[in-house]
mmCIF file with all atom_site columns, C-alpha atoms in Angstrom:
data_model
loop_
_atom_site.group_PDB
_atom_site.id
_atom_site.type_symbol
_atom_site.label_atom_id
_atom_site.label_alt_id
_atom_site.label_comp_id
_atom_site.label_asym_id
_atom_site.label_entity_id
_atom_site.label_seq_id
_atom_site.pdbx_PDB_ins_code
_atom_site.Cartn_x
_atom_site.Cartn_y
_atom_site.Cartn_z
_atom_site.occupancy
_atom_site.B_iso_or_equiv
_atom_site.pdbx_formal_charge
_atom_site.auth_seq_id
_atom_site.auth_comp_id
_atom_site.auth_asym_id
_atom_site.auth_atom_id
_atom_site.pdbx_PDB_model_num
ATOM 1   C CA . MET A 1 1   ? 112.863 106.223 136.729 1.00 49.00 ? 1   MET A CA 1
ATOM 2   C CA . SER A 1 2   ? 113.494 108.379 133.705 1.00 68.00 ? 2   SER A CA 1
ATOM 3   C CA . SER A 1 3   ? 110.630 110.190 132.054 1.00 78.00 ? 3   SER A CA 1
ATOM 4   C CA . LEU A 1 4   ? 108.663 108.449 129.315 1.00 78.00 ? 4   LEU A CA 1
ATOM 5   C CA . TYR A 1 5   ? 108.876 111.568 127.130 1.00 77.00 ? 5   TYR A CA 1
ATOM 6   C CA . SER A 1 6   ? 111.004 114.611 126.345 1.00 79.00 ? 6   SER A CA 1
ATOM 7   C CA . PRO A 1 7   ? 109.563 118.084 126.982 1.00 82.00 ? 7   PRO A CA 1
ATOM 8   C CA . SER A 1 8   ? 111.138 119.225 123.706 1.00 78.00 ? 8   SER A CA 1
ATOM 9   C CA . LEU A 1 9   ? 113.317 117.716 121.037 1.00 72.00 ? 9   LEU A CA 1
ATOM 10  C CA . ARG A 1 10  ? 115.202 118.997 117.997 1.00 78.00 ? 10  ARG A CA 1
ATOM 11  C CA . ALA A 1 11  ? 115.037 116.763 114.942 1.00 78.00 ? 11  ALA A CA 1
ATOM 12  C CA . GLU A 1 12  ? 117.035 116.825 111.745 1.00 77.00 ? 12  GLU A CA 1
ATOM 13  C CA . GLY A 1 13  ? 116.568 114.938 108.504 1.00 81.00 ? 13  GLY A CA 1
ATOM 14  C CA . ALA A 1 14  ? 113.497 113.738 106.645 1.00 91.00 ? 14  ALA A CA 1
ATOM 15  C CA . LEU A 1 15  ? 110.284 113.345 108.616 1.00 94.00 ? 15  LEU A CA 1
ATOM 16  C CA . VAL A 1 16  ? 108.018 110.305 108.482 1.00 94.00 ? 16  VAL A CA 1
ATOM 17  C CA . PHE A 1 17  ? 104.411 110.904 109.541 1.00 94.00 ? 17  PHE A CA 1
ATOM 18  C CA . VAL A 1 18  ? 102.590 107.830 110.850 1.00 96.00 ? 18  VAL A CA 1
ATOM 19  C CA . SER A 1 19  ? 98.802  108.031 110.668 1.00 96.00 ? 19  SER A CA 1
ATOM 20  C CA . GLY A 1 20  ? 96.786  107.050 113.707 1.00 96.00 ? 20  GLY A CA 1
ATOM 21  C CA . GLN A 1 21  ? 97.467  103.405 114.494 1.00 97.00 ? 21  GLN A CA 1
ATOM 22  C CA . VAL A 1 22  ? 94.784  101.305 116.118 1.00 98.00 ? 22  VAL A CA 1
ATOM 23  C CA . PRO A 1 23  ? 94.893  97.806  117.642 1.00 97.00 ? 23  PRO A CA 1
ATOM 24  C CA . LEU A 1 24  ? 94.439  95.917  114.374 1.00 96.00 ? 24  LEU A CA 1
ATOM 25  C CA . ALA A 1 25  ? 96.510  92.786  113.891 1.00 94.00 ? 25  ALA A CA 1
ATOM 26  C CA . PRO A 1 26  ? 98.057  92.149  110.448 1.00 92.00 ? 26  PRO A CA 1
ATOM 27  C CA . ASP A 1 27  ? 95.148  89.815  109.606 1.00 94.00 ? 27  ASP A CA 1
ATOM 28  C CA . GLY A 1 28  ? 92.694  92.684  110.199 1.00 92.00 ? 28  GLY A CA 1
ATOM 29  C CA . SER A 1 29  ? 91.348  91.379  113.489 1.00 93.00 ? 29  SER A CA 1
ATOM 30  C CA . VAL A 1 30  ? 90.953  93.721  116.440 1.00 93.00 ? 30  VAL A CA 1
ATOM 31  C CA . ALA A 1 31  ? 92.995  92.990  119.540 1.00 79.00 ? 31  ALA A CA 1
ATOM 32  C CA . GLU A 1 32  ? 89.856  92.741  121.667 1.00 74.00 ? 32  GLU A CA 1
ATOM 33  C CA . CYS A 1 33  ? 91.350  92.710  125.107 1.00 86.00 ? 33  CYS A CA 1
ATOM 34  C CA . ASP A 1 34  ? 92.524  95.314  127.569 1.00 95.00 ? 34  ASP A CA 1
ATOM 35  C CA . ALA A 1 35  ? 94.255  98.605  126.803 1.00 97.00 ? 35  ALA A CA 1
ATOM 36  C CA . VAL A 1 36  ? 97.669  97.132  127.654 1.00 97.00 ? 36  VAL A CA 1
ATOM 37  C CA . GLU A 1 37  ? 97.485  94.465  124.940 1.00 97.00 ? 37  GLU A CA 1
ATOM 38  C CA . GLN A 1 38  ? 95.915  96.942  122.530 1.00 98.00 ? 38  GLN A CA 1
ATOM 39  C CA . ALA A 1 39  ? 98.787  99.371  123.161 1.00 98.00 ? 39  ALA A CA 1
ATOM 40  C CA . ARG A 1 40  ? 101.304 96.611  122.429 1.00 97.00 ? 40  ARG A CA 1
ATOM 41  C CA . GLN A 1 41  ? 99.586  95.920  119.097 1.00 98.00 ? 41  GLN A CA 1
ATOM 42  C CA . VAL A 1 42  ? 99.549  99.634  118.294 1.00 98.00 ? 42  VAL A CA 1
ATOM 43  C CA . PHE A 1 43  ? 103.310 99.888  118.885 1.00 98.00 ? 43  PHE A CA 1
ATOM 44  C CA . ARG A 1 44  ? 103.892 96.825  116.680 1.00 98.00 ? 44  ARG A CA 1
ATOM 45  C CA . ASN A 1 45  ? 101.843 98.571  113.984 1.00 98.00 ? 45  ASN A CA 1
ATOM 46  C CA . ILE A 1 46  ? 103.921 101.740 114.338 1.00 98.00 ? 46  ILE A CA 1
ATOM 47  C CA . GLU A 1 47  ? 107.085 99.656  113.958 1.00 98.00 ? 47  GLU A CA 1
ATOM 48  C CA . ALA A 1 48  ? 105.651 98.123  110.774 1.00 97.00 ? 48  ALA A CA 1
ATOM 49  C CA . ALA A 1 49  ? 104.682 101.550 109.399 1.00 96.00 ? 49  ALA A CA 1
ATOM 50  C CA . LEU A 1 50  ? 108.183 102.929 110.011 1.00 97.00 ? 50  LEU A CA 1
ATOM 51  C CA . ALA A 1 51  ? 110.136 99.965  108.611 1.00 96.00 ? 51  ALA A CA 1
ATOM 52  C CA . PRO A 1 52  ? 109.661 100.717 104.874 1.00 95.00 ? 52  PRO A CA 1
ATOM 53  C CA . HIS A 1 53  ? 111.294 104.099 105.488 1.00 94.00 ? 53  HIS A CA 1
ATOM 54  C CA . GLY A 1 54  ? 114.338 102.628 107.209 1.00 93.00 ? 54  GLY A CA 1
ATOM 55  C CA . ALA A 1 55  ? 113.090 103.922 110.553 1.00 94.00 ? 55  ALA A CA 1
ATOM 56  C CA . ASP A 1 56  ? 112.163 102.348 113.850 1.00 97.00 ? 56  ASP A CA 1
ATOM 57  C CA . LEU A 1 57  ? 110.898 103.450 117.251 1.00 98.00 ? 57  LEU A CA 1
ATOM 58  C CA . ARG A 1 58  ? 114.196 105.130 118.178 1.00 96.00 ? 58  ARG A CA 1
ATOM 59  C CA . HIS A 1 59  ? 113.529 107.649 115.380 1.00 96.00 ? 59  HIS A CA 1
ATOM 60  C CA . LEU A 1 60  ? 110.249 108.863 116.917 1.00 97.00 ? 60  LEU A CA 1
ATOM 61  C CA . VAL A 1 61  ? 110.280 112.555 117.791 1.00 96.00 ? 61  VAL A CA 1
ATOM 62  C CA . LYS A 1 62  ? 106.563 113.144 118.527 1.00 97.00 ? 62  LYS A CA 1
ATOM 63  C CA . VAL A 1 63  ? 103.815 110.791 119.662 1.00 98.00 ? 63  VAL A CA 1
ATOM 64  C CA . THR A 1 64  ? 100.167 111.569 120.368 1.00 98.00 ? 64  THR A CA 1
ATOM 65  C CA . TYR A 1 65  ? 98.145  109.065 122.377 1.00 99.00 ? 65  TYR A CA 1
ATOM 66  C CA . TYR A 1 66  ? 94.344  109.013 122.281 1.00 99.00 ? 66  TYR A CA 1
ATOM 67  C CA . LEU A 1 67  ? 93.067  106.976 125.209 1.00 98.00 ? 67  LEU A CA 1
ATOM 68  C CA . ARG A 1 68  ? 89.415  106.063 125.751 1.00 98.00 ? 68  ARG A CA 1
ATOM 69  C CA . HIS A 1 69  ? 89.670  105.663 129.520 1.00 98.00 ? 69  HIS A CA 1
ATOM 70  C CA . ILE A 1 70  ? 92.178  107.562 131.641 1.00 98.00 ? 70  ILE A CA 1
ATOM 71  C CA . ALA A 1 71  ? 91.951  104.690 134.142 1.00 98.00 ? 71  ALA A CA 1
ATOM 72  C CA . ASP A 1 72  ? 94.028  102.683 131.619 1.00 98.00 ? 72  ASP A CA 1
ATOM 73  C CA . LEU A 1 73  ? 96.905  105.173 131.789 1.00 98.00 ? 73  LEU A CA 1
ATOM 74  C CA . ASP A 1 74  ? 99.145  103.219 134.180 1.00 98.00 ? 74  ASP A CA 1
ATOM 75  C CA . GLY A 1 75  ? 99.007  100.113 132.001 1.00 97.00 ? 75  GLY A CA 1
ATOM 76  C CA . VAL A 1 76  ? 99.613  102.105 128.828 1.00 98.00 ? 76  VAL A CA 1
ATOM 77  C CA . ARG A 1 77  ? 102.587 103.815 130.469 1.00 97.00 ? 77  ARG A CA 1
ATOM 78  C CA . GLN A 1 78  ? 104.010 100.371 131.204 1.00 98.00 ? 78  GLN A CA 1
ATOM 79  C CA . VAL A 1 79  ? 103.773 99.506  127.502 1.00 98.00 ? 79  VAL A CA 1
ATOM 80  C CA . ILE A 1 80  ? 105.326 102.829 126.486 1.00 98.00 ? 80  ILE A CA 1
ATOM 81  C CA . GLY A 1 81  ? 108.262 101.963 128.736 1.00 97.00 ? 81  GLY A CA 1
ATOM 82  C CA . GLU A 1 82  ? 108.571 98.534  127.090 1.00 98.00 ? 82  GLU A CA 1
ATOM 83  C CA . PHE A 1 83  ? 108.724 99.929  123.556 1.00 98.00 ? 83  PHE A CA 1
ATOM 84  C CA . LEU A 1 84  ? 110.342 103.356 123.913 1.00 97.00 ? 84  LEU A CA 1
ATOM 85  C CA . VAL A 1 85  ? 113.614 102.359 125.525 1.00 96.00 ? 85  VAL A CA 1
ATOM 86  C CA . HIS A 1 86  ? 115.908 104.778 123.695 1.00 93.00 ? 86  HIS A CA 1
ATOM 87  C CA . GLU A 1 87  ? 117.034 108.264 124.676 1.00 92.00 ? 87  GLU A CA 1
ATOM 88  C CA . PRO A 1 88  ? 115.955 110.855 123.989 1.00 92.00 ? 88  PRO A CA 1
ATOM 89  C CA . ARG A 1 89  ? 112.382 109.749 124.201 1.00 94.00 ? 89  ARG A CA 1
ATOM 90  C CA . PRO A 1 90  ? 109.930 111.508 121.885 1.00 96.00 ? 90  PRO A CA 1
ATOM 91  C CA . ALA A 1 91  ? 107.896 114.527 122.860 1.00 95.00 ? 91  ALA A CA 1
ATOM 92  C CA . SER A 1 92  ? 104.371 113.329 123.549 1.00 96.00 ? 92  SER A CA 1
ATOM 93  C CA . THR A 1 93  ? 100.808 114.316 124.237 1.00 97.00 ? 93  THR A CA 1
ATOM 94  C CA . LEU A 1 94  ? 98.101  112.136 125.771 1.00 97.00 ? 94  LEU A CA 1
ATOM 95  C CA . VAL A 1 95  ? 94.429  112.948 125.338 1.00 98.00 ? 95  VAL A CA 1
ATOM 96  C CA . GLU A 1 96  ? 91.455  111.152 126.848 1.00 98.00 ? 96  GLU A CA 1
ATOM 97  C CA . VAL A 1 97  ? 88.732  110.915 124.199 1.00 98.00 ? 97  VAL A CA 1
ATOM 98  C CA . SER A 1 98  ? 85.066  110.003 124.396 1.00 98.00 ? 98  SER A CA 1
ATOM 99  C CA . GLY A 1 99  ? 85.318  107.600 121.484 1.00 97.00 ? 99  GLY A CA 1
ATOM 100 C CA . LEU A 1 100 ? 87.380  106.312 118.579 1.00 97.00 ? 100 LEU A CA 1
ATOM 101 C CA . ILE A 1 101 ? 86.261  105.230 115.099 1.00 96.00 ? 101 ILE A CA 1
ATOM 102 C CA . ASP A 1 102 ? 85.497  101.681 116.309 1.00 96.00 ? 102 ASP A CA 1
ATOM 103 C CA . PRO A 1 103 ? 84.009  101.215 119.789 1.00 95.00 ? 103 PRO A CA 1
ATOM 104 C CA . ARG A 1 104 ? 86.308  98.226  120.381 1.00 96.00 ? 104 ARG A CA 1
ATOM 105 C CA . TYR A 1 105 ? 89.390  100.449 120.192 1.00 97.00 ? 105 TYR A CA 1
ATOM 106 C CA . LEU A 1 106 ? 90.690  101.642 123.550 1.00 98.00 ? 106 LEU A CA 1
ATOM 107 C CA . ILE A 1 107 ? 93.746  103.467 122.177 1.00 98.00 ? 107 ILE A CA 1
ATOM 108 C CA . GLU A 1 108 ? 94.967  105.130 118.994 1.00 98.00 ? 108 GLU A CA 1
ATOM 109 C CA . VAL A 1 109 ? 98.438  106.576 118.479 1.00 99.00 ? 109 VAL A CA 1
ATOM 110 C CA . ASP A 1 110 ? 99.883  108.781 115.763 1.00 97.00 ? 110 ASP A CA 1
ATOM 111 C CA . ALA A 1 111 ? 103.551 109.577 115.496 1.00 98.00 ? 111 ALA A CA 1
ATOM 112 C CA . VAL A 1 112 ? 106.280 111.504 113.707 1.00 97.00 ? 112 VAL A CA 1
ATOM 113 C CA . ALA A 1 113 ? 109.748 110.068 113.149 1.00 96.00 ? 113 ALA A CA 1
ATOM 114 C CA . ALA A 1 114 ? 112.875 111.888 111.994 1.00 95.00 ? 114 ALA A CA 1
ATOM 115 C CA . LEU A 1 115 ? 115.407 110.046 109.896 1.00 92.00 ? 115 LEU A CA 1
ATOM 116 C CA . PRO A 1 116 ? 119.054 110.871 110.476 1.00 81.00 ? 116 PRO A CA 1
ATOM 117 C CA . ALA A 1 117 ? 120.389 113.662 108.290 1.00 73.00 ? 117 ALA A CA 1
ATOM 118 C CA . PRO A 1 118 ? 122.369 112.242 105.372 1.00 71.00 ? 118 PRO A CA 1
ATOM 119 C CA . SER A 1 119 ? 126.118 112.142 105.832 1.00 64.00 ? 119 SER A CA 1
ATOM 120 C CA . ARG A 1 120 ? 128.014 114.661 103.761 1.00 63.00 ? 120 ARG A CA 1
#
């Protein structure tokens, strides 16, 4: 199995910074379930945040995961593998945290994407 992240990555072009995404559905409801389903919602939210910039998940160069319970890591890794299917995968950091802004949130993710350099 290939790694779910790159140890380092060079990016060119404009950068898009995605603020921390939490498991909120488009209607504002919280995906109140397990960390796996919350992670899926978070990745859908990242996709939606990137789209107005002409970017998608393959443009990610750095991802930071904030996870409430390290015991959820295996399930979250499964979701990462479902969504980040391109190579190279982004550099990433995962941090277990004691809490997030809403106690129902089990995961928050922020990201940086790099758009391709314009053709000359």
